[in-house]
Coordinates of N, CA and C in Angstrom, one line a residue:
X13 N 0.8 -1.2 0.0 CA 0.0 0.0 0.0 C 0.9 1.3 0.0
X14 N 0.4 2.3 -0.6 CA 1.1 3.6 -0.6 C 1.0 4.3 0.7
X15 N 0.1 3.9 1.6 CA -0.1 4.5 2.9 C 1.2 4.9 3.6
X16 N 2.2 4.0 3.7 CA 3.4 4.4 4.4 C 4.1 5.6 3.8
X17 N 3.9 5.8 2.5 CA 4.6 6.9 1.8 C 4.1 8.3 2.4
X18 N 2.9 8.2 3.0 CA 2.4 9.5 3.6 C 3.1 9.8 5.0
X19 N 4.0 9.0 5.4 CA 4.8 9.3 6.6 C 5.5 10.6 6.4
X20 N 5.8 11.0 5.2 CA 6.6 12.2 5.0 C 5.8 13.4 5.4
X21 N 4.5 13.3 5.6 CA 3.6 14.4 6.0 C 3.8 14.7 7.5
X22 N 4.4 13.8 8.3 CA 4.5 14.0 9.7 C 5.7 14.9 10.0
X23 N 5.5 15.9 10.9 CA 6.6 16.7 11.3 C 7.6 15.9 12.1
X24 N 8.9 16.2 12.0 CA 9.9 15.5 12.8 C 10.3 14.2 12.3
X25 N 9.8 13.7 11.1 CA 10.2 12.4 10.6 C 11.7 12.5 10.3
X26 N 12.4 11.4 10.7 CA 13.9 11.4 10.5 C 14.3 11.3 9.0
X27 N 15.4 11.8 8.8 CA 16.0 11.9 7.4 C 16.0 10.5 6.7
X28 N 16.3 9.4 7.4 CA 16.3 8.1 6.8 C 14.9 7.7 6.3
X29 N 13.9 8.0 7.0 CA 12.5 7.7 6.6 C 12.2 8.5 5.3
X30 N 12.5 9.8 5.3 CA 12.3 10.6 4.1 C 13.0 10.0 2.9
X31 N 14.3 9.7 3.1 CA 15.1 9.1 2.0 C 14.5 7.7 1.5
X32 N 14.1 6.9 2.5 CA 13.5 5.6 2.1 C 12.2 5.8 1.3
X33 N 11.4 6.7 1.8 CA 10.2 7.0 1.1 C 10.4 7.5 -0.3
X34 N 11.4 8.3 -0.5 CA 11.8 8.8 -1.8 C 12.2 7.7 -2.7
X35 N 13.0 6.8 -2.2 CA 13.4 5.7 -3.1 C 12.3 4.7 -3.4
X36 N 11.4 4.6 -2.4 CA 10.2 3.7 -2.6 C 9.4 4.3 -3.8
X37 N 9.1 5.6 -3.8 CA 8.3 6.2 -4.8 C 8.9 6.2 -6.2
X38 N 10.2 6.1 -6.3 CA 10.8 6.0 -7.6 C 10.6 4.6 -8.2
X39 N 10.5 3.6 -7.3 CA 10.2 2.2 -7.8 C 8.7 2.1 -7.7
X40 N 8.2 1.0 -7.1 CA 6.8 0.9 -6.8 C 6.5 1.6 -5.5
X41 N 5.5 2.3 -5.3 CA 4.3 2.4 -6.1 C 4.3 3.5 -7.1
X42 N 5.4 3.8 -7.7 CA 5.4 4.9 -8.7 C 4.8 4.5 -10.0
X43 N 4.3 5.5 -10.7 CA 3.6 5.3 -12.0 C 3.9 6.6 -12.8
X44 N 3.8 6.6 -14.0 CA 4.0 7.8 -14.8 C 3.0 8.9 -14.5
X45 N 1.8 8.5 -13.9 CA 0.7 9.4 -13.6 C 0.6 9.7 -12.1
X46 N 1.5 9.2 -11.3 CA 1.5 9.5 -9.9 C 1.7 8.3 -9.1
X47 N 1.4 8.4 -7.8 CA 1.7 7.3 -6.8 C 0.5 6.3 -6.9
X48 N 0.9 5.0 -7.1 CA -0.2 4.0 -7.1 C -0.7 3.8 -5.6
X49 N -1.9 3.4 -5.5 CA -2.5 3.2 -4.2 C -2.0 1.8 -3.6
X50 N -1.5 1.0 -4.5 CA -1.1 -0.3 -4.0 C 0.0 -0.9 -5.1
X51 N 1.0 -1.5 -4.6 CA 2.1 -2.0 -5.5 C 1.6 -3.1 -6.4
X52 N 2.0 -3.1 -7.6 CA 1.6 -4.1 -8.6 C 1.9 -5.5 -8.2
X53 N 3.0 -5.6 -7.5 CA 3.4 -7.0 -7.1 C 2.6 -7.5 -5.9
X54 N 1.7 -6.7 -5.3 CA 1.0 -7.1 -4.1 C 0.0 -8.2 -4.5
X55 N -0.4 -9.0 -3.5 CA -1.3 -10.1 -3.7 C -2.7 -9.8 -4.2
X56 N -3.2 -8.6 -3.9 CA -4.6 -8.2 -4.3 C -4.6 -7.0 -5.2
X57 N -3.5 -6.8 -5.9 CA -3.4 -5.7 -6.9 C -4.4 -5.8 -8.0
X58 N -5.0 -4.7 -8.3 CA -6.0 -4.6 -9.4 C -5.9 -3.1 -9.9
X59 N -5.6 -2.9 -11.2 CA -5.4 -1.5 -11.6 C -6.7 -0.7 -11.7
X60 N -7.8 -1.3 -11.6 CA -9.1 -0.6 -11.7 C -9.9 -0.7 -10.4
X61 N -9.4 -1.3 -9.4 CA -10.2 -1.6 -8.2 C -9.8 -0.6 -7.0
X62 N -10.4 0.5 -7.1 CA -10.4 1.6 -6.1 C -9.0 1.7 -5.4
X63 N -8.8 1.2 -4.2 CA -7.5 1.4 -3.5 C -6.6 0.2 -3.6
X64 N -6.8 -0.6 -4.6 CA -5.9 -1.8 -4.8 C -4.9 -1.6 -6.0
X65 N -4.6 -0.3 -6.4 CA -3.7 -0.1 -7.4 C -3.8 1.1 -8.2
X66 N -4.9 1.7 -8.4 CA -5.0 2.9 -9.2 C -4.2 4.1 -8.7
X67 N -4.0 5.0 -9.5 CA -3.3 6.3 -9.2 C -4.4 7.3 -8.8
X68 N -4.1 8.0 -7.7 CA -5.0 9.1 -7.3 C -4.2 10.4 -7.2
X69 N -4.8 11.5 -7.8 CA -4.1 12.8 -7.8 C -3.8 13.2 -6.3
X70 N -4.8 13.0 -5.5 CA -4.7 13.5 -4.1 C -3.5 12.8 -3.3
X71 N -3.4 11.5 -3.5 CA -2.3 10.8 -2.9 C -0.9 11.3 -3.4
X72 N -0.8 11.5 -4.7 CA 0.4 12.0 -5.3 C 0.7 13.4 -4.7
X73 N -0.3 14.3 -4.7 CA -0.1 15.6 -4.2 C 0.3 15.6 -2.7
X74 N -0.3 14.8 -1.9 CA 0.0 14.7 -0.5 C 1.5 14.3 -0.3
X75 N 1.9 13.3 -1.1 CA 3.3 12.9 -1.0 C 4.3 14.1 -1.4
X76 N 3.9 14.8 -2.5 CA 4.6 16.0 -2.9 C 4.7 17.0 -1.7
X77 N 3.6 17.3 -1.0 CA 3.6 18.2 0.1 C 4.5 17.7 1.2
X78 N 4.5 16.4 1.5 CA 5.4 15.9 2.5 C 6.8 16.1 2.2
X79 N 7.2 15.8 0.9 CA 8.6 16.0 0.5 C 9.0 17.5 0.6
X80 N 8.1 18.4 0.2 CA 8.3 19.8 0.3 C 8.6 20.2 1.8
X81 N 7.8 19.7 2.7 CA 7.9 20.0 4.1 C 9.3 19.6 4.6
X82 N 9.9 18.6 4.0 CA 11.2 18.1 4.5 C 12.4 18.6 3.6
X83 N 12.1 19.6 2.8 CA 13.2 20.2 2.0 C 13.5 19.4 0.7
X84 N 12.7 18.4 0.3 CA 13.0 17.6 -0.8 C 12.3 18.2 -2.0
X85 N 12.8 19.4 -2.5 CA 12.1 20.2 -3.5 C 12.0 19.4 -4.8
X86 N 13.1 18.8 -5.2 CA 13.1 18.1 -6.5 C 12.1 17.0 -6.6
X87 N 12.0 16.2 -5.5 CA 11.1 15.1 -5.4 C 9.6 15.6 -5.4
X88 N 9.4 16.7 -4.7 CA 8.1 17.3 -4.7 C 7.7 17.8 -6.0
X89 N 8.6 18.5 -6.7 CA 8.3 19.0 -8.1 C 8.0 17.9 -9.0
X90 N 8.7 16.8 -9.0 CA 8.5 15.6 -9.8 C 7.1 15.1 -9.6
X91 N 6.7 15.0 -8.3 CA 5.3 14.5 -8.0 C 4.2 15.5 -8.5
X92 N 4.5 16.8 -8.3 CA 3.5 17.8 -8.8 C 3.4 17.7 -10.3
X93 N 4.5 17.4 -11.0 CA 4.4 17.3 -12.5 C 3.5 16.1 -12.8
X94 N 3.6 15.0 -12.0 CA 2.7 13.9 -12.2 C 1.2 14.2 -12.0
X95 N 1.0 15.1 -11.0 CA -0.4 15.5 -10.8 C -0.9 16.2 -12.1
X96 N -0.1 17.0 -12.7 CA -0.5 17.7 -13.9 C -0.7 16.7 -15.1
X97 N 0.3 15.7 -15.2 CA 0.1 14.7 -16.2 C -1.1 13.9 -16.0
X98 N -1.5 13.6 -14.8 CA -2.7 12.9 -14.5 C -3.9 13.7 -15.1
X99 N -4.0 15.0 -14.7 CA -5.1 15.8 -15.1 C -5.1 15.9 -16.7
X100 N -4.0 16.1 -17.3 CA -3.9 16.2 -18.7 C -4.4 15.0 -19.5
X101 N -3.9 13.8 -19.0 CA -4.1 12.6 -19.7 C -5.3 11.8 -19.2
X102 N -5.6 11.8 -18.0 CA -6.8 11.1 -17.4 C -8.0 12.0 -17.3
X103 N -7.8 13.3 -17.3 CA -8.9 14.2 -17.1 C -9.2 14.4 -15.7
X104 N -10.2 15.1 -15.3 CA -10.6 15.4 -13.9 C -11.3 14.2 -13.3
X105 N -10.6 13.0 -13.4 CA -11.3 11.8 -12.9 C -10.9 11.5 -11.5
X106 N -11.6 10.7 -10.9 CA -11.4 10.3 -9.5 C -10.0 9.6 -9.3
X107 N -9.7 8.7 -10.2 CA -8.5 7.9 -10.2 C -8.2 7.4 -11.6
X108 N -7.0 6.8 -11.8 CA -6.6 6.3 -13.1 C -5.9 5.0 -13.0
X109 N -6.0 4.3 -14.1 CA -5.2 3.0 -14.3 C -3.7 3.4 -14.3
X110 N -2.9 2.8 -13.4 CA -1.5 3.2 -13.3 C -0.6 2.7 -14.5
X111 N -1.2 1.8 -15.3 CA -0.4 1.4 -16.4 C -0.7 2.2 -17.7
X112 N -1.9 2.7 -17.8 CA -2.2 3.4 -19.0 C -2.6 4.9 -18.8
X113 N -2.9 5.3 -17.6 CA -3.3 6.6 -17.4 C -4.8 6.9 -17.7
X114 N -5.5 5.8 -18.1 CA -6.9 6.0 -18.4 C -7.7 6.4 -17.2
X115 N -8.5 7.5 -17.3 CA -9.2 7.9 -16.2 C -10.4 7.0 -15.8
X116 N -10.6 6.8 -14.5 CA -11.6 5.9 -14.0 C -12.4 6.6 -12.8
X117 N -13.4 5.9 -12.4 CA -14.2 6.5 -11.3 C -15.0 7.7 -11.8
X118 N -15.4 8.5 -10.8 CA -16.2 9.7 -11.1 C -15.6 10.6 -12.1
X119 N -16.4 11.3 -12.9 CA -15.9 12.3 -13.8 C -16.1 13.6 -13.1
X120 N -15.3 14.6 -13.6 CA -15.4 16.0 -13.1 C -15.2 16.0 -11.6
X121 N -14.2 15.2 -11.1 CA -13.9 15.0 -9.7 C -13.3 16.3 -9.1
X122 N -13.9 16.9 -8.1 CA -13.5 18.2 -7.6 C -12.1 18.2 -7.0
X123 N -11.7 17.1 -6.3 CA -10.3 17.2 -5.7 C -9.2 17.1 -6.7
X124 N -9.5 16.4 -7.8 CA -8.5 16.4 -8.9 C -8.4 17.8 -9.5
X125 N -9.6 18.4 -9.7 CA -9.6 19.8 -10.3 C -8.9 20.8 -9.4
X126 N -9.3 20.7 -8.1 CA -8.7 21.6 -7.1 C -7.2 21.5 -7.0
X127 N -6.7 20.3 -6.9 CA -5.2 20.1 -6.8 C -4.5 20.5 -8.1
X128 N -5.1 20.3 -9.2 CA -4.5 20.7 -10.5 C -4.4 22.2 -10.5
X129 N -5.5 22.9 -10.1 CA -5.4 24.4 -10.0 C -4.4 24.9 -9.0
X130 N -4.3 24.2 -7.9 CA -3.3 24.6 -6.9 C -1.9 24.4 -7.5
X131 N -1.6 23.3 -8.1 CA -0.2 23.1 -8.7 C 0.1 24.2 -9.7
X132 N -0.9 24.4 -10.6 CA -0.7 25.5 -11.6 C -0.5 26.8 -11.0
X133 N -1.3 27.2 -10.0 CA -1.1 28.5 -9.3 C 0.3 28.6 -8.6
X134 N 0.7 27.5 -8.0 CA 2.0 27.5 -7.3 C 3.1 27.7 -8.4
X135 N 3.0 27.0 -9.5 CA 4.0 27.2 -10.6 C 4.0 28.6 -11.1
X136 N 2.8 29.2 -11.3 CA 2.8 30.6 -11.7 C 3.4 31.5 -10.7
X137 N 3.2 31.3 -9.4 CA 3.8 32.1 -8.4 C 5.3 32.0 -8.4
X138 N 5.8 30.8 -8.6 CA 7.3 30.6 -8.6 C 7.9 31.3 -9.9
X139 N 7.2 31.3 -11.0 CA 7.7 31.9 -12.2 C 7.7 33.4 -12.1
X140 N 6.9 34.0 -11.2 CA 6.9 35.4 -11.1 C 8.0 35.9 -10.1
X141 N 8.7 35.0 -9.4 CA 9.7 35.5 -8.5 C 10.9 36.0 -9.3
X142 N 11.6 37.1 -8.8 CA 12.7 37.6 -9.5 C 13.8 36.5 -9.6
X143 N 14.6 36.6 -10.7 CA 15.6 35.5 -10.9 C 16.9 35.9 -10.2
X144 N 17.0 37.1 -9.7 CA 18.2 37.4 -8.9 C 17.9 37.8 -7.5
X145 N 18.9 37.9 -6.6 CA 18.6 38.2 -5.2 C 18.4 39.6 -5.0
X146 N 18.6 40.5 -5.9 CA 18.4 41.9 -5.8 C 17.0 42.3 -5.8
X147 N 16.1 41.4 -6.2 CA 14.7 41.8 -6.3 C 14.4 42.5 -7.6
X148 N 13.2 42.9 -7.8 CA 12.8 43.5 -9.1 C 13.5 44.9 -9.3
X149 N 13.7 45.2 -10.6 CA 14.4 46.5 -10.8 C 13.5 47.6 -11.1

């Protein structure tokens, strides 16, 4: 299950746990569209069965937030990019098949839309920052 990956949301998590979680998400339960809810090699894995394998934008975003909280900016950015890929390729769906990115579950799902807008807004805010330390001219 991807549940242990959410340990990075806890304040005060030791560096080893953050690193282990980062390595875990590069392998399984990683997917091109985000964090799988369950590893493919698991005994009850099913790519279309709710929390038994599909990718969820909210789970991916929460993992990104956790890495950001622990200073793992590159990992957080990579996960946020997966949230955008999910939205672009699966649409505003509840979850997606981790092998194909095909959107599943409810259509026009609000948390997928909300998290997509948040990631886009955060990207826009970062792009507006001055590129040098002197500030705007």
